Amino acid sequence: RKLCCISLLNYFQSLLNSLSSRSDILDKAARRKLLTGTEACIFESLRLDPSVPFNSGPPPGPTFQNAISFGEYTVPAGANVFIAAFGIHRDPKYFPDPEKFDPDRFLPENSINRHSHCYIPFAAGPRNCVGQKFAMFEIKATLCQLLRTFKFMKSWKEEEFKFIMDCALLQRSSSAESDNEVPKDTDSDDGILRKITNSKEKAQDLKLKELPLVHQAKKKPENGCSSNALEGDTESWMIGGPLGSRSAVLKFRCSALSDPPSEPPANELHMTYKIIQAETKLLAAVLNSHGMEREVHPNIPDFNLLWTGIHPKPHLLKAMTPYQRVNHFPRSYELTRKDRLYKNIEKMQHAKGAKHFDFIPQTFVMPMDFRELCSSHYRNKGPWIVKPVASSRGRGIYIVNSPDQVPLEETLVVAKYIDNPLLVAGHKCDLRLYVAVTSYDPLLVYMYEEGLVRFATVKYDSSGKHLWNPCMHLCNYSINKYHSDYVRSDDPEAEDVGHKWTLSALLRHLRAQGTDTSLLMQRIEEVVVKAVLATAPPIISACRMFVPYPRNCFELYGFDILIDSTLKPWLLEVNLSPSLGCDSPLDIRIKSAMLVDLLTLVAMLSLPPAIHPACHPSLNCLNRHYTDSSNVSGERGGHTPALITLSSNTSLIFLRGLKFSHKIVDCRSGTDSEMRTRRERCLTETVVHESKIYMKENRMIRTVRSEFERKGGFLRIFPSAESWKRYGIFLDPVTGITCTSAAPGGQSCVPPMVVPHNYNLLLHQQLFPELQSSRKTIESSTPTDHLTRYERALLQGHKASLEERQLDKSDSIKFLFSAYIKNKIEVFKSPRQNKHMSQYQARRTFAQYLICILRRISGQNKTDPIIEDHSELILRFLQKASSNLRTPYFVQIPSRKLAGKDRVAVVAKQLNDFIYLYNRETDLYSEGGDTTQPRT
Ligand code: ADP
């Protein structure tokens, strides 16, 4: 087959080369030569390698309807026919020198008087339904695409190719198969072909409806032993099988933090994790309590989980084995950088209509878009919020009234300030939602049922007079914690106390006030899915280039959402590594519950880290790429897919690539509404009886289903029952990937080198088959089960501190001071002992001193008048020191009219910003090898 393809493409390319210039192509004779030559070489290729080389079998395979006599033989009615197109095409009577690839035999002049049945490239009999013209059309279209994209060379010898007969076993569908027979083996490709059913998933969702608003507490065992003692056997810490089975994954539980299992499976297998530049306390506590060990050696590539605070390097991704997991997708900065996020969404606004993507405040990137900012300001006055491009925690953010106040020296984003926020008891708030993406193609997006609500400390004033007050306009905890009025709750169960609430508490509060929380959550889910869709294409391309196995990457995003007074959610930004820092007992509870569910969701295979697929070949088939582009993983060559048959009422045909594109060609002409109707028809037409899907797709569907069963507190928001109707219009009909072109039906977004497939459509059809046949209208609200989950109070989560002895505030200041004093002594001792203190060390010490000061002014005695005097001193220091920073930093002098505590909070926030920038520059010193240079 390869040989034929290559011969075909070679021939075709030489034909093209023989037409020496572009003018030749316009020449009539040359064009005819090309066209007849193309057909001839396709015919010849199909002669040597017919698409159905042998055809036989019981009905609907070819059979004799009536008895037929051949001379003295009579073939009875009902006898099977075995048609061997492969052999017929090699009959030397019609095709002399039959093994030779010679397209000229099909030139019109050489085809006269050839028997009509000596060439049957598209099979024969009642199954010959596709139509030869259509098939030829598709082949030509594919060829054009390939030849435009690639150069083909023959690198194999013909003798190296052997013809092998292969056989596909079809399992008859049987209604007797029960749901229980869905293999637990999540990823395995073990040949036990099962009916795919979604009823398990449905049952799970149905159960949710019965759940009360508040989780039932787990019953304590009567004999008084701890729950973990009962869970002591390894299997309760595993899902998908016992320790050692290849599909078993670790089950993470919050209870392990207070009561670790005695013999956790991860410990037995010496499973390891690595952390690079990330907050580690909670994560390390969870992983350690489940028996995973931290691998600290930078050069050892054996780990089960890599958790990084930065984007992983391509070489690191490429070297991953099937069982390894990393917490980022390549190029996910397309979603998490403020400038890239806006540009990607803006592209979708142009392509699909602004009304579909109007959930992000209008944003400009400075200094490039300064003119646009001015003209927009002229039409629609400020205020504007100025933010560094890639920063977080409110650092460097301030609000201005006019573009003149925006500095043009550095790259910044300037966004329209949403000045009508939803207020709770007069305070502005925003939401931090946790969103997990486990795959981009097919797209799998989950939102955690619980989130955090952050309040600004100072009551909101809509007059615009207090724009400089960050504690009124910004909701970041890192800013508001410096205000003396900030209330921190010490009770992990208190969900609506102080300036940090849970999402469920806010929803219950809003519902009590008569707000339609269901509509609100539906809108929020839509914002999340659309933002992910808008940024997906570049991430998918990067995954295809760098990620060898489909389950290597996952990502936890922190979505910051602001709700305005009309209940419209606005996407402020998406955080790459949402903070897992636990500043309050509520943080510990919510984040620990979310983290254990995330680790279970992403499937940490219970395997020792030193296993490599080379010495464990079964791993390769465990987790191979769903796509045919799996060449990246070293899996080369075309495949002969085994086929499975699904039960007739749930089965669907998976239309691979170009078969489906035929329908799309139809769909592309016509108005939007026509197109939508046609698209829906395409969708329903695909429901056919007795259909087949490929093994790889089958494996993918099983993986998605088993992931759904492990979702814990995560709610899958894509795909969902409504997702195709809601978001289908944004997807390329051939590939299922977001389409960023404006053309109806869209320009295909198929990245080069990728055989088109439509996994999103396939999944939708498989997971929600009942929706294909009936045209249900989209329900106007989030399904009730989702709302129930968002509104109910979360009972899980670790409720104690993460440390044996929690330092109280004064302890922590003492601790910081002692570290500072120790370093300071070193600074003074060094010159006396003739030791050089590097600039790096000196700067670190100075930063520690500044942190002590920051803690002091934001400590408990913030109302102390001395603190106010100190803050004036600090302000003067900041004004001088900021001019020495490499990154420009503009210190804002708080108004004299401000209350003392507000002034202190503004100064503390700016000191915090300064320390951040100062430390960032200090890191450059160490990297620049300046560590030995003495401080002058
Ligand atoms: P960071 O990544 O530094 O936290 P954000 O974009 O999340 O930056 O903004 C910080 C805070 O500023 C948010 O908590 C929100 O309250 C406020 N904010 C940001 N953008 C806007 C906006 N366009 N309109 C109103 N408030 C905003």
PDB file of N, CA, C and O in Angstrom, residues 518-543:
ATOM      1  N   SER A 518     -28.888  29.987  38.215  1.00  0.00           N
ATOM      2  CA  SER A 518     -28.727  28.973  37.180  1.00  0.00           C
ATOM      3  C   SER A 518     -28.248  29.624  35.887  1.00  0.00           C
ATOM      4  O   SER A 518     -27.304  29.163  35.234  1.00  0.00           O
ATOM      5  N   LEU A 519     -28.894  30.736  35.517  1.00  0.00           N
ATOM      6  CA  LEU A 519     -28.509  31.467  34.310  1.00  0.00           C
ATOM      7  C   LEU A 519     -27.083  31.988  34.451  1.00  0.00           C
ATOM      8  O   LEU A 519     -26.278  31.917  33.523  1.00  0.00           O
ATOM      9  N   LEU A 520     -26.764  32.478  35.633  1.00  0.00           N
ATOM     10  CA  LEU A 520     -25.428  33.022  35.868  1.00  0.00           C
ATOM     11  C   LEU A 520     -24.367  31.944  35.648  1.00  0.00           C
ATOM     12  O   LEU A 520     -23.381  32.155  34.936  1.00  0.00           O
ATOM     13  N   MET A 521     -24.584  30.758  36.212  1.00  0.00           N
ATOM     14  CA  MET A 521     -23.575  29.705  36.088  1.00  0.00           C
ATOM     15  C   MET A 521     -23.497  29.185  34.660  1.00  0.00           C
ATOM     16  O   MET A 521     -22.433  28.812  34.180  1.00  0.00           O
ATOM     17  N   GLN A 522     -24.637  29.194  33.978  1.00  0.00           N
ATOM     18  CA  GLN A 522     -24.622  28.770  32.573  1.00  0.00           C
ATOM     19  C   GLN A 522     -23.761  29.744  31.763  1.00  0.00           C
ATOM     20  O   GLN A 522     -22.957  29.346  30.933  1.00  0.00           O
ATOM     21  N   ARG A 523     -23.913  31.041  32.044  1.00  0.00           N
ATOM     22  CA  ARG A 523     -23.116  32.040  31.321  1.00  0.00           C
ATOM     23  C   ARG A 523     -21.635  31.884  31.639  1.00  0.00           C
ATOM     24  O   ARG A 523     -20.773  32.042  30.774  1.00  0.00           O
ATOM     25  N   ILE A 524     -21.348  31.572  32.901  1.00  0.00           N
ATOM     26  CA  ILE A 524     -19.937  31.427  33.288  1.00  0.00           C
ATOM     27  C   ILE A 524     -19.324  30.215  32.578  1.00  0.00           C
ATOM     28  O   ILE A 524     -18.216  30.281  32.045  1.00  0.00           O
ATOM     29  N   GLU A 525     -20.067  29.114  32.554  1.00  0.00           N
ATOM     30  CA  GLU A 525     -19.557  27.924  31.851  1.00  0.00           C
ATOM     31  C   GLU A 525     -19.276  28.264  30.392  1.00  0.00           C
ATOM     32  O   GLU A 525     -18.274  27.836  29.822  1.00  0.00           O
ATOM     33  N   GLU A 526     -20.159  29.057  29.798  1.00  0.00           N
ATOM     34  CA  GLU A 526     -20.009  29.412  28.389  1.00  0.00           C
ATOM     35  C   GLU A 526     -18.743  30.242  28.172  1.00  0.00           C
ATOM     36  O   GLU A 526     -18.015  30.033  27.208  1.00  0.00           O
ATOM     37  N   VAL A 527     -18.495  31.177  29.091  1.00  0.00           N
ATOM     38  CA  VAL A 527     -17.291  32.011  28.986  1.00  0.00           C
ATOM     39  C   VAL A 527     -16.053  31.122  29.035  1.00  0.00           C
ATOM     40  O   VAL A 527     -15.124  31.262  28.231  1.00  0.00           O
ATOM     41  N   VAL A 528     -16.054  30.172  29.957  1.00  0.00           N
ATOM     42  CA  VAL A 528     -14.881  29.302  30.119  1.00  0.00           C
ATOM     43  C   VAL A 528     -14.656  28.490  28.848  1.00  0.00           C
ATOM     44  O   VAL A 528     -13.548  28.459  28.290  1.00  0.00           O
ATOM     45  N   VAL A 529     -15.710  27.852  28.349  1.00  0.00           N
ATOM     46  CA  VAL A 529     -15.547  26.993  27.169  1.00  0.00           C
ATOM     47  C   VAL A 529     -15.123  27.827  25.968  1.00  0.00           C
ATOM     48  O   VAL A 529     -14.205  27.452  25.233  1.00  0.00           O
ATOM     49  N   LYS A 530     -15.748  28.993  25.771  1.00  0.00           N
ATOM     50  CA  LYS A 530     -15.404  29.800  24.596  1.00  0.00           C
ATOM     51  C   LYS A 530     -13.965  30.301  24.665  1.00  0.00           C
ATOM     52  O   LYS A 530     -13.276  30.366  23.653  1.00  0.00           O
ATOM     53  N   ALA A 531     -13.508  30.652  25.866  1.00  0.00           N
ATOM     54  CA  ALA A 531     -12.116  31.125  25.991  1.00  0.00           C
ATOM     55  C   ALA A 531     -11.162  29.987  25.642  1.00  0.00           C
ATOM     56  O   ALA A 531     -10.164  30.194  24.941  1.00  0.00           O
ATOM     57  N   VAL A 532     -11.468  28.788  26.100  1.00  0.00           N
ATOM     58  CA  VAL A 532     -10.586  27.648  25.795  1.00  0.00           C
ATOM     59  C   VAL A 532     -10.631  27.357  24.294  1.00  0.00           C
ATOM     60  O   VAL A 532      -9.593  27.146  23.652  1.00  0.00           O
ATOM     61  N   LEU A 533     -11.831  27.389  23.729  1.00  0.00           N
ATOM     62  CA  LEU A 533     -11.956  27.117  22.286  1.00  0.00           C
ATOM     63  C   LEU A 533     -11.161  28.135  21.473  1.00  0.00           C
ATOM     64  O   LEU A 533     -10.478  27.789  20.521  1.00  0.00           O
ATOM     65  N   ALA A 534     -11.246  29.412  21.877  1.00  0.00           N
ATOM     66  CA  ALA A 534     -10.596  30.470  21.100  1.00  0.00           C
ATOM     67  C   ALA A 534      -9.086  30.313  21.072  1.00  0.00           C
ATOM     68  O   ALA A 534      -8.426  30.745  20.135  1.00  0.00           O
ATOM     69  N   THR A 535      -8.535  29.688  22.096  1.00  0.00           N
ATOM     70  CA  THR A 535      -7.073  29.600  22.168  1.00  0.00           C
ATOM     71  C   THR A 535      -6.573  28.197  21.833  1.00  0.00           C
ATOM     72  O   THR A 535      -5.367  27.956  21.864  1.00  0.00           O
ATOM     73  N   ALA A 536      -7.485  27.299  21.492  1.00  0.00           N
ATOM     74  CA  ALA A 536      -7.090  25.890  21.311  1.00  0.00           C
ATOM     75  C   ALA A 536      -6.202  25.614  20.089  1.00  0.00           C
ATOM     76  O   ALA A 536      -5.245  24.843  20.199  1.00  0.00           O
ATOM     77  N   PRO A 537      -6.474  26.220  18.886  1.00  0.00           N
ATOM     78  CA  PRO A 537      -5.714  25.770  17.714  1.00  0.00           C
ATOM     79  C   PRO A 537      -4.190  25.795  17.880  1.00  0.00           C
ATOM     80  O   PRO A 537      -3.539  24.789  17.585  1.00  0.00           O
ATOM     81  N   PRO A 538      -3.586  26.913  18.365  1.00  0.00           N
ATOM     82  CA  PRO A 538      -2.120  26.862  18.479  1.00  0.00           C
ATOM     83  C   PRO A 538      -1.648  25.829  19.500  1.00  0.00           C
ATOM     84  O   PRO A 538      -0.581  25.238  19.343  1.00  0.00           O
ATOM     85  N   ILE A 539      -2.454  25.596  20.534  1.00  0.00           N
ATOM     86  CA  ILE A 539      -2.041  24.615  21.551  1.00  0.00           C
ATOM     87  C   ILE A 539      -2.087  23.211  20.950  1.00  0.00           C
ATOM     88  O   ILE A 539      -1.187  22.392  21.168  1.00  0.00           O
ATOM     89  N   ILE A 540      -3.103  22.963  20.133  1.00  0.00           N
ATOM     90  CA  ILE A 540      -3.207  21.636  19.503  1.00  0.00           C
ATOM     91  C   ILE A 540      -2.013  21.404  18.577  1.00  0.00           C
ATOM     92  O   ILE A 540      -1.403  20.340  18.580  1.00  0.00           O
ATOM     93  N   SER A 541      -1.663  22.437  17.790  1.00  0.00           N
ATOM     94  CA  SER A 541      -0.504  22.271  16.892  1.00  0.00           C
ATOM     95  C   SER A 541       0.741  21.963  17.701  1.00  0.00           C
ATOM     96  O   SER A 541       1.524  21.077  17.338  1.00  0.00           O
ATOM     97  N   ALA A 542       0.922  22.692  18.807  1.00  0.00           N
ATOM     98  CA  ALA A 542       2.126  22.460  19.622  1.00  0.00           C
ATOM     99  C   ALA A 542       2.107  21.063  20.218  1.00  0.00           C
ATOM    100  O   ALA A 542       3.148  20.397  20.286  1.00  0.00           O
ATOM    101  N   CYS A 543       0.942  20.601  20.637  1.00  0.00           N
ATOM    102  CA  CYS A 543       0.859  19.242  21.206  1.00  0.00           C
ATOM    103  C   CYS A 543       1.282  18.217  20.163  1.00  0.00           C
ATOM    104  O   CYS A 543       1.978  17.256  20.455  1.00  0.00           O
TER     105      CYS A 543
END
